[in-house]
XYZ file of N, CA, C and O in Angstrom:
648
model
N -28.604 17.581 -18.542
C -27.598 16.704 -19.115
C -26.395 17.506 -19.592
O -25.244 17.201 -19.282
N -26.723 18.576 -20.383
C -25.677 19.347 -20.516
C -24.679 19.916 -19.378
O -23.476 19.675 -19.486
N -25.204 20.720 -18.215
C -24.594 21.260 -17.216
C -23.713 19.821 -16.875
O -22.507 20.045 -16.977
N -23.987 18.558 -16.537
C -23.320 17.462 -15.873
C -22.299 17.202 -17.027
O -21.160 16.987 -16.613
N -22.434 17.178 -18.198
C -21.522 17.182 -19.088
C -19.883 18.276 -19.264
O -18.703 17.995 -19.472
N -20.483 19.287 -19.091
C -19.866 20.247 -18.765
C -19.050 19.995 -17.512
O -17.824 19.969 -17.621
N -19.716 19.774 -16.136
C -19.097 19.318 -14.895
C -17.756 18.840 -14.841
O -16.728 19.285 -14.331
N -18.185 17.255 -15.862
C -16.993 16.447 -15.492
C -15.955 16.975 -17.267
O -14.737 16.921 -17.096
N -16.188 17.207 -18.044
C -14.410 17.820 -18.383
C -14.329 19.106 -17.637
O -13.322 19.587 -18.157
N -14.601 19.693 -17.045
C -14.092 20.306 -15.877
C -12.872 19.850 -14.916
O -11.906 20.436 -14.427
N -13.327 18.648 -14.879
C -13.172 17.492 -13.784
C -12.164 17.223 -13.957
O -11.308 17.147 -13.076
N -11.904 16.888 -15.789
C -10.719 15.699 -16.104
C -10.923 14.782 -15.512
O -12.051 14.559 -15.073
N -9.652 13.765 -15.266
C -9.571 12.960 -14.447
C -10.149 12.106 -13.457
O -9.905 10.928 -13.197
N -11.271 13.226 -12.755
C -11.768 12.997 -11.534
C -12.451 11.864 -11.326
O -12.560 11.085 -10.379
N -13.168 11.982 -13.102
C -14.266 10.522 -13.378
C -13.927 8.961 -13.012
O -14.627 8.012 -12.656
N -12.362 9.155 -13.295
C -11.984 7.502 -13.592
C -11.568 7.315 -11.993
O -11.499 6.125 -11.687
N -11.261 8.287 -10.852
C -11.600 7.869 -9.572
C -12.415 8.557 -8.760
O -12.116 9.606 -8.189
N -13.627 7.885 -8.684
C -14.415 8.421 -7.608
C -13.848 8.655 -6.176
O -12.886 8.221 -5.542
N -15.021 9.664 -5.908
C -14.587 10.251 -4.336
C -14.920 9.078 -3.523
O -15.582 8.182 -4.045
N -14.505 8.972 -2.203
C -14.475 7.640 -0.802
C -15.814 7.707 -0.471
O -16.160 6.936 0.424
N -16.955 8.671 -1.118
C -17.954 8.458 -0.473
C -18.754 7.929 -1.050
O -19.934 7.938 -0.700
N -18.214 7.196 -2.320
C -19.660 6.993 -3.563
C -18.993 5.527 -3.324
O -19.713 4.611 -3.722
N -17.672 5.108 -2.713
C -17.335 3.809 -2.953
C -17.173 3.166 -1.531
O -18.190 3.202 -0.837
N -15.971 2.540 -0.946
C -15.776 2.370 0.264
C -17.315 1.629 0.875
O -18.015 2.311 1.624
N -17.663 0.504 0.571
C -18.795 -0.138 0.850
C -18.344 -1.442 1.791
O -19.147 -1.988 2.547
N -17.210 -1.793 1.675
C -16.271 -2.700 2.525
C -16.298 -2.312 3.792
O -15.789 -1.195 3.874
N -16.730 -2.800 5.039
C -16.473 -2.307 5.963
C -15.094 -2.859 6.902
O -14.588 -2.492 7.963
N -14.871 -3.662 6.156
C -13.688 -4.284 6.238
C -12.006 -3.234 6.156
O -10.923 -3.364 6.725
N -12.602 -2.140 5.056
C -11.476 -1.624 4.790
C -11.748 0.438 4.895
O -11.053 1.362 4.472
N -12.938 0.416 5.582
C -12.846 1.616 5.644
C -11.975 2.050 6.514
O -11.213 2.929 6.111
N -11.843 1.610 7.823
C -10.354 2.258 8.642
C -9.083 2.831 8.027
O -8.344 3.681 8.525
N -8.936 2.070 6.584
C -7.751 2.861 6.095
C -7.665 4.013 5.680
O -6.604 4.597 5.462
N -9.347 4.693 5.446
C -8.971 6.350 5.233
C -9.112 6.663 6.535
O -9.996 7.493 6.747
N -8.271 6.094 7.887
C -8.558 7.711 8.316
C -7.118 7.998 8.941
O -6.162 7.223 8.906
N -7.152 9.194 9.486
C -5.607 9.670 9.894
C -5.070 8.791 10.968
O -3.888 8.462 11.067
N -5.819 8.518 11.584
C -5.412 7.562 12.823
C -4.251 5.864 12.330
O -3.342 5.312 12.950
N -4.751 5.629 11.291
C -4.621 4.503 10.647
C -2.898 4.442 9.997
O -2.016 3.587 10.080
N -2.977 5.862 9.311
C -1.665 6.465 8.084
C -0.695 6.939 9.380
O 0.484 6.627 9.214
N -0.955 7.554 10.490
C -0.479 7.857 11.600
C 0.447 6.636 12.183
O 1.677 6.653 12.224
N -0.299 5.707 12.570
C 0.158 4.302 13.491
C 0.797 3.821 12.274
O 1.414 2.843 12.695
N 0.987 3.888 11.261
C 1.272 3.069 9.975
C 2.892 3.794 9.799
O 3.882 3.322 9.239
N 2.811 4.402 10.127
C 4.323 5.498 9.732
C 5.187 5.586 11.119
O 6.412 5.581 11.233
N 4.169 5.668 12.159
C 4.944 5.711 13.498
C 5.571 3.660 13.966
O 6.513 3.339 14.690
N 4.652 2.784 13.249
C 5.184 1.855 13.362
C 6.489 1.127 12.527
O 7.104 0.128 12.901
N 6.694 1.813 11.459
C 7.920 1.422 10.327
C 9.309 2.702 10.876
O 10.468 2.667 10.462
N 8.689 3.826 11.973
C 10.145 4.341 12.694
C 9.863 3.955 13.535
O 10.207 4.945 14.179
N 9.356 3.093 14.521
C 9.928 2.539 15.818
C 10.731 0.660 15.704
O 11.426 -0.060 16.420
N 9.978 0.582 14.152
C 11.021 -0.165 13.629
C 12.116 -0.256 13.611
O 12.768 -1.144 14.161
N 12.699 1.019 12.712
C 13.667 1.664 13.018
C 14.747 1.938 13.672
O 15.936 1.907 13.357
N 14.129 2.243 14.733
C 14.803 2.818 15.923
C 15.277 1.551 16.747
O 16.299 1.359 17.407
N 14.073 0.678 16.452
C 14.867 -0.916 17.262
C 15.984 -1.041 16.752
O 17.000 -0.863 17.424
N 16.019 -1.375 15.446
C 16.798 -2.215 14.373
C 18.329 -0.905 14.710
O 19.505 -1.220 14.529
N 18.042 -0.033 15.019
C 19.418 1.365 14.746
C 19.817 0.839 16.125
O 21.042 0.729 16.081
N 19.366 0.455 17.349
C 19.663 0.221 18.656
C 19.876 -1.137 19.046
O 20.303 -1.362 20.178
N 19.567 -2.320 18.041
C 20.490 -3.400 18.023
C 21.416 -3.517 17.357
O 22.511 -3.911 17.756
N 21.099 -3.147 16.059
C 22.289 -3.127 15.026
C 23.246 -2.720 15.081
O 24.240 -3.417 14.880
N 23.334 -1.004 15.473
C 24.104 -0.045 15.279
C 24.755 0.283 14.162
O 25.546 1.226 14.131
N 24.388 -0.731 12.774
C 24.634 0.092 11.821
C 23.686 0.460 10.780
O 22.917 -0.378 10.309
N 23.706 1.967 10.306
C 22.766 2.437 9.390
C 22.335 1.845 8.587
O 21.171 1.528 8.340
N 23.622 1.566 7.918
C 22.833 0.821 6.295
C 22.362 -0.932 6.250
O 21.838 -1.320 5.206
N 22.544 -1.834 7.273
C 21.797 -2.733 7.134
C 20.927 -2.853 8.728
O 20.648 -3.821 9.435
N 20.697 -1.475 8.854
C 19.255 -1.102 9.703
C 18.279 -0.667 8.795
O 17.105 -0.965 9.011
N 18.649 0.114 7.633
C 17.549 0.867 6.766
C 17.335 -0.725 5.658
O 16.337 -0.582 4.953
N 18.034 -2.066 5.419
C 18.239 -2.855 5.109
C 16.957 -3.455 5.285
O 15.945 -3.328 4.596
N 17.175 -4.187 6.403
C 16.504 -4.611 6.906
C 14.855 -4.323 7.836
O 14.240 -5.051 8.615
N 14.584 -2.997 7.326
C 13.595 -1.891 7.795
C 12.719 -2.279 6.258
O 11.503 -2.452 6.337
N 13.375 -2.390 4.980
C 12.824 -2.577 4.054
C 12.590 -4.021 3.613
O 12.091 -4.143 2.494
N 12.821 -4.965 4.191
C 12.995 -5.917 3.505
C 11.969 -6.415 4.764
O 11.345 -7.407 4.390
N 11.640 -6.043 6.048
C 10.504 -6.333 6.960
C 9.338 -5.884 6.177
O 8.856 -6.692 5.384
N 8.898 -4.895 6.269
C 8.004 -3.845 5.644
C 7.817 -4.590 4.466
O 6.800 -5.264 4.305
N 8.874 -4.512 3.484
C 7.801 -5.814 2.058
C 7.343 -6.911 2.932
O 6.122 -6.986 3.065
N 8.128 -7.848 3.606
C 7.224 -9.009 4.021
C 5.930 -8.754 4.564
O 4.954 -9.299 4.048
N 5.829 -8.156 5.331
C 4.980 -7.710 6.370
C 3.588 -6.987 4.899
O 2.373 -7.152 5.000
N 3.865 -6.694 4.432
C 2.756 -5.980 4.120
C 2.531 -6.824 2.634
O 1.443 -6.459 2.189
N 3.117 -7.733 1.792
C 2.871 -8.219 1.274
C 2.065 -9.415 1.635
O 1.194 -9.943 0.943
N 2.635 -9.903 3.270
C 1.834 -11.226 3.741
C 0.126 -10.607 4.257
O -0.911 -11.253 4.406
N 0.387 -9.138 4.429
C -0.811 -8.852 4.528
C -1.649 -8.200 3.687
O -2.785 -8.663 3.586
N -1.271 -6.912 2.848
C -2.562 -7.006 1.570
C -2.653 -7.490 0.492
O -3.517 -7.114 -0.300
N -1.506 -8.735 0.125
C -1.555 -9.969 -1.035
C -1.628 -11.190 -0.987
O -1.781 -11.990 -1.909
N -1.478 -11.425 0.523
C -1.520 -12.619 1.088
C -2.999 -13.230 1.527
O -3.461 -14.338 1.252
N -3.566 -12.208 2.261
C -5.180 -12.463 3.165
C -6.084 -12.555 0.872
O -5.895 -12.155 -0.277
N -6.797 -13.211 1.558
C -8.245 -13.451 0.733
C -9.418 -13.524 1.752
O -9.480 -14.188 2.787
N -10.619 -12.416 1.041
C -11.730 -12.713 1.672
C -11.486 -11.479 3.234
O -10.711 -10.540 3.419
N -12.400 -12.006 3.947
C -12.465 -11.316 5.305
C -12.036 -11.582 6.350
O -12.670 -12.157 7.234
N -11.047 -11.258 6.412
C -10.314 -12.147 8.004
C -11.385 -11.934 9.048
O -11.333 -12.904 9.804
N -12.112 -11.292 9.338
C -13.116 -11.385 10.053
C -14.710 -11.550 9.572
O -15.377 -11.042 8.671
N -14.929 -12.345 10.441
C -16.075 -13.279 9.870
C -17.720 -12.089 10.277
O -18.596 -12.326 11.108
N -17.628 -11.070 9.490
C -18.684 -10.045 9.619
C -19.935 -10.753 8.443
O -19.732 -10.929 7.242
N -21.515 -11.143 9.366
C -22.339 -11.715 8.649
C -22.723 -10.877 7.607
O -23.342 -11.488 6.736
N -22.527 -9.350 7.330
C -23.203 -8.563 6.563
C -22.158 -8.551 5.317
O -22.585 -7.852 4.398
N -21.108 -9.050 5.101
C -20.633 -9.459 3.853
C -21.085 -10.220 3.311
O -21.594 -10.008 2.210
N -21.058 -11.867 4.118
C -21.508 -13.331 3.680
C -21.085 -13.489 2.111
O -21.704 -13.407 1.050
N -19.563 -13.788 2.520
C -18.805 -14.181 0.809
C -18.301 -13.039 -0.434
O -17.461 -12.964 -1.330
N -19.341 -12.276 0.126
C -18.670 -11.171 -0.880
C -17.332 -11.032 -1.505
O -17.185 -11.356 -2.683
N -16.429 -10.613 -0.859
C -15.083 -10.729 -0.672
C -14.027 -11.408 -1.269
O -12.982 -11.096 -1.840
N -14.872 -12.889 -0.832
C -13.803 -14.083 -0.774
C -12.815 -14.529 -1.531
O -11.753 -15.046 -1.183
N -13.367 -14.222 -2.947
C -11.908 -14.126 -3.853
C -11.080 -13.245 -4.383
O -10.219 -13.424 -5.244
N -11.546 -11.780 -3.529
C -10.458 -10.781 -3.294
C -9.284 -11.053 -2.358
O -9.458 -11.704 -1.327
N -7.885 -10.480 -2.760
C -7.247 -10.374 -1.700
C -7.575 -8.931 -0.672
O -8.736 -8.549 -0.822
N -6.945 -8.277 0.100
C -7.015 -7.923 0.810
C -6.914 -6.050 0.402
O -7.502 -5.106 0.929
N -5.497 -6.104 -1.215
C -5.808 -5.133 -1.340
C -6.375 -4.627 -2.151
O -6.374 -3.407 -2.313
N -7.285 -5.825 -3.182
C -8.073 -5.779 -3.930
C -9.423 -5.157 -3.481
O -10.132 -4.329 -4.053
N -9.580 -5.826 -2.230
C -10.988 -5.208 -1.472
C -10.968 -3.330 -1.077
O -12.044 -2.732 -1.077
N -10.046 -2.801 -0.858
C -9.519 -1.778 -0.744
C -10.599 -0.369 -2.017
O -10.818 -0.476 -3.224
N -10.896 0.448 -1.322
C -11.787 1.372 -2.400
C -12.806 0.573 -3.502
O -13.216 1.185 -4.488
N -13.094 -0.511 -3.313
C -14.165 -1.367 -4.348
C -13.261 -1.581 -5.748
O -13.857 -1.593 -6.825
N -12.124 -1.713 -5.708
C -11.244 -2.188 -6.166
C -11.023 -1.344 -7.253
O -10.334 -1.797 -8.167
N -11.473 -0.183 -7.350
C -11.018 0.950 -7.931
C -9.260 1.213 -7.563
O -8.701 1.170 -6.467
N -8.681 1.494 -8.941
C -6.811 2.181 -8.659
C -6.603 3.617 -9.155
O -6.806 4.002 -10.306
N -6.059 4.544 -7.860
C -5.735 5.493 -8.406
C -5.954 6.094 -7.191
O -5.213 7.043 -6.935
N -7.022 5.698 -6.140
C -7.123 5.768 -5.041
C -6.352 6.576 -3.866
O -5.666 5.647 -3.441
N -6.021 7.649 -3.086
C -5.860 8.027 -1.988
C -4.624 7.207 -1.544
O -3.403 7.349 -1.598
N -5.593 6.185 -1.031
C -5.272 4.572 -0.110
C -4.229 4.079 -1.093
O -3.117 4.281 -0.604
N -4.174 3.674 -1.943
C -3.553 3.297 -2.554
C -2.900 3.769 -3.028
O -2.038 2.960 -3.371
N -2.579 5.120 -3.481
C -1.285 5.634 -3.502
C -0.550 5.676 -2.873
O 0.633 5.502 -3.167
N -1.197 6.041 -1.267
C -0.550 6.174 -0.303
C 0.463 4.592 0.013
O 1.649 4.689 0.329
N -0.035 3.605 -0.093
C 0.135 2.223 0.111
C 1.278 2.056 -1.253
O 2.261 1.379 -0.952
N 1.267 2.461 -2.352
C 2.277 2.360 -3.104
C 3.335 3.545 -2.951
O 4.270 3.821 -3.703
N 3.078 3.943 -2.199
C 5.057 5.281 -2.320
C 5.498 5.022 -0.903
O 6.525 5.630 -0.601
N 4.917 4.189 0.139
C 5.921 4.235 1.250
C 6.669 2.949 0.766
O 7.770 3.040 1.308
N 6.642 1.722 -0.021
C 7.495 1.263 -0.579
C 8.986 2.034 -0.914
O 10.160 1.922 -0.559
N 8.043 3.023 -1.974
C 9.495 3.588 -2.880
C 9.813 4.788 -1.915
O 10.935 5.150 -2.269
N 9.384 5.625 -0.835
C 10.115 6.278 0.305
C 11.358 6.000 0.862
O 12.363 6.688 1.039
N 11.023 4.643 1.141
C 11.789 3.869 1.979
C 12.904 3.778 1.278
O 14.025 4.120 1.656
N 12.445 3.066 -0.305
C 13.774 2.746 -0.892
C 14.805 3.995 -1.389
O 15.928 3.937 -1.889
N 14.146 4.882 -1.119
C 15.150 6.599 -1.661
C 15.782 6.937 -0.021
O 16.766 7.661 0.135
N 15.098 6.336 1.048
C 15.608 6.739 2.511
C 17.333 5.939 2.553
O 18.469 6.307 2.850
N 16.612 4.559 2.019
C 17.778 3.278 2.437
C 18.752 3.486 1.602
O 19.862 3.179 2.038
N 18.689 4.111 0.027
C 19.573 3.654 -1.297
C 20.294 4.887 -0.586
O 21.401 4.992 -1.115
N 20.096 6.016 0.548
C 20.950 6.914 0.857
C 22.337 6.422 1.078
O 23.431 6.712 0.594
N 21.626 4.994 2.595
C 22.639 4.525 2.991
C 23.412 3.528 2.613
O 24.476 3.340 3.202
N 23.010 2.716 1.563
C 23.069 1.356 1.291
C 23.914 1.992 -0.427
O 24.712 1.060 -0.531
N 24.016 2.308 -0.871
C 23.936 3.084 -2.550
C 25.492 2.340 -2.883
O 25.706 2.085 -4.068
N 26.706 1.948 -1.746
C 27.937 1.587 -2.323
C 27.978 0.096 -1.918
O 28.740 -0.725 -2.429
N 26.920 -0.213 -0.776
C 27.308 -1.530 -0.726
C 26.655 -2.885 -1.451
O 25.609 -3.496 -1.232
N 27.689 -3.074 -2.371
C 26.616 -4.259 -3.305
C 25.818 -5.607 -2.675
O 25.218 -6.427 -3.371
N 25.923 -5.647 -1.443
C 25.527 -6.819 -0.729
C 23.888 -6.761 -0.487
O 22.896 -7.457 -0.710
N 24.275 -5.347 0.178
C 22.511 -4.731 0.638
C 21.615 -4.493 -0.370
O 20.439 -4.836 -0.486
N 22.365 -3.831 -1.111
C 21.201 -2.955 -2.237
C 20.605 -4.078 -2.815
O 19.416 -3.759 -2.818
N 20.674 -5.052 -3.244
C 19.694 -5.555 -4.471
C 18.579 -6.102 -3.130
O 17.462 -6.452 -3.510
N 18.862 -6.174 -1.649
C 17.551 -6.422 -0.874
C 16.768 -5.329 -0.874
O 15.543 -5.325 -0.987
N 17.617 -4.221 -0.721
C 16.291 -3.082 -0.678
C 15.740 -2.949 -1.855
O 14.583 -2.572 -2.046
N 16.557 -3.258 -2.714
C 15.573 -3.018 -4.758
C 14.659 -4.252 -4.060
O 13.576 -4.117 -3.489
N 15.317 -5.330 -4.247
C 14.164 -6.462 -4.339
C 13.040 -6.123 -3.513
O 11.958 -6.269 -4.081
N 12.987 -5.624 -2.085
C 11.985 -5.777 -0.917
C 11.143 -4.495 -1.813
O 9.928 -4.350 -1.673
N 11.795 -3.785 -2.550
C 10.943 -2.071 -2.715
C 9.821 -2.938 -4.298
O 8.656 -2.621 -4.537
N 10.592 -3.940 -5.052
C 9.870 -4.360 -5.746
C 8.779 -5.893 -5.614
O 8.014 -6.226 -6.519
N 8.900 -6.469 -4.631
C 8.212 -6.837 -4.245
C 6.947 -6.278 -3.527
O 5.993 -7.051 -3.607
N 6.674 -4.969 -2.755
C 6.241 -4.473 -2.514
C 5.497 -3.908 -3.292
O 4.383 -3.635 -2.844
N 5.788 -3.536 -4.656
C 5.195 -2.191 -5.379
C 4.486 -3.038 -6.457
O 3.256 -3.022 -6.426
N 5.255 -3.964 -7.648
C 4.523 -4.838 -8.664
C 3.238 -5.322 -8.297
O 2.381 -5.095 -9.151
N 2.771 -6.036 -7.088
C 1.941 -6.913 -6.776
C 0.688 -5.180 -6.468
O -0.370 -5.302 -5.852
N 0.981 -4.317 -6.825
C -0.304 -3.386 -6.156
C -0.093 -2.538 -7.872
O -0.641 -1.437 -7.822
N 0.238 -2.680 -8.600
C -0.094 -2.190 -10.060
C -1.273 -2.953 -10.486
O -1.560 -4.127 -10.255
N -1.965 -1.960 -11.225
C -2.909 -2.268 -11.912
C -3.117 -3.571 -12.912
O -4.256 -3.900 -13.243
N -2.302 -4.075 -13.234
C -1.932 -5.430 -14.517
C -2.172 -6.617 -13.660
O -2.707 -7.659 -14.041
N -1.623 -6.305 -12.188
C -1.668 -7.428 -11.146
C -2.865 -7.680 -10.372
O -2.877 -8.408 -9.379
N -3.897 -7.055 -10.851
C -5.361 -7.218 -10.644
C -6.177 -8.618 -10.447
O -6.351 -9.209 -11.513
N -6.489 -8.996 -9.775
C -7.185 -10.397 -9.527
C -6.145 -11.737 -10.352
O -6.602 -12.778 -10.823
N -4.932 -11.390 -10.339
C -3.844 -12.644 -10.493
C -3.620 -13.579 -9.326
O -3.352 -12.868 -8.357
N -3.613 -14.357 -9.120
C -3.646 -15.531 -8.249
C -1.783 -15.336 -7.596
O -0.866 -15.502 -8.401
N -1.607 -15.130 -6.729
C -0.180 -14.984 -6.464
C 0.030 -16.475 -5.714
O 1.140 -16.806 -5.299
C-alpha cells in the first residue's frame, strides 16, 4: 500500500486521467486513438481548404468559411449523435443518453482525444484570425464557429441536453 501510494504523487496528475487502456470500453469510439483516424481528420479540413482557396480565390473568406464548416460539421457530429449510430448488439442501450462526445474515453476529460478534438477548433481560429484579423464582417464567424466548437466539449457542458 505504501509503494502504490508513493507511485501516484509521483504521478501527480496522472490519477485524474487514466491511461486508454484501463478505459476505452466503447467500441464505438476506439478508432479515434489511432493515427490513421487524426491523419484523415487533418488531411480532410486541408483538402477543404484547398477546394474552398480554388473556388473562392480569396484567403480570408476561404479560411472563413473552412471554420465555420468544421464547427458545423463536427458539432452536428460529436454533439449532435446520441447513443450508437450503429446498432452493435454488444452495447444494447448503453450509450443511449450519451452524445457522441460524451461516449468518447468513458467520459473521462482531459483525455488525448479530447484535447486533441478541442485545439483544432482554436488552430484554426489562430490560422484564419491571420487572415481575417481587419475584416469586421468575417471575424465574429470565425470567433463564433471557433466558439461553438470549443464550449459544447468543456467540462461544465457535461450531459446538458443541447
Amino acid at each position: 500500500l505504501k509503494l502504490q501510494f508513493l507511485y501516484f504523487i509521483g504521478k501527480g496528475r496522472e490519477m485524474e486521467t487514466p491511461s486508454p487502456t484501463h478505459m476505452n470500453n466503447n467500441p464505438m469510439t476506439r478508432w479515434l486513438h489511432s493515427y490513421g483516424f487524426w491523419a484523415l481528420y487533418i488531411s480532410m479540413i486541408a483538402v477543404t481548404r484547398l477546394v474552398l482557396w480554388m473556388v473562392l480565390k480569396e484567403v480570408d473568406l476561404g479560411w472563413t468559411l473552412t471554420c465555420v464548416l468544421h464547427a458545423f460539421i463536427s458539432y452536428a457530429l460529436l454533439h449532435g449523435l446520441r447513443g450508437a449510430p450503429i446498432g452493435d448488439i454488444t452495447i444494447r442501450g448503453k450509450y443511449d443518453h450519451l452524445t457522441f462526445w460524451e461516449q468518447i474515453d468513458d467520459e473521462y476529460h482531459g483525455t488525448v482525444v479530447r484535447k486533441l478534438f478541442a485545439s483544432v477548433p482554436v488552430i484554426l481560429l489562430g490560422i484564419a484570425f491571420n487572415w481575417v484579423r481587419n475584416n469586421w464582417v468575417l471575424l465574429p464567424w470565425v470567433i463564433g464557429s471557433t466558439f461553438v466548437c470549443v464550449i459544447p466539449k468543456l467540462p461544465f457542458m457535461h450531459s446538458k441536453k443541447t
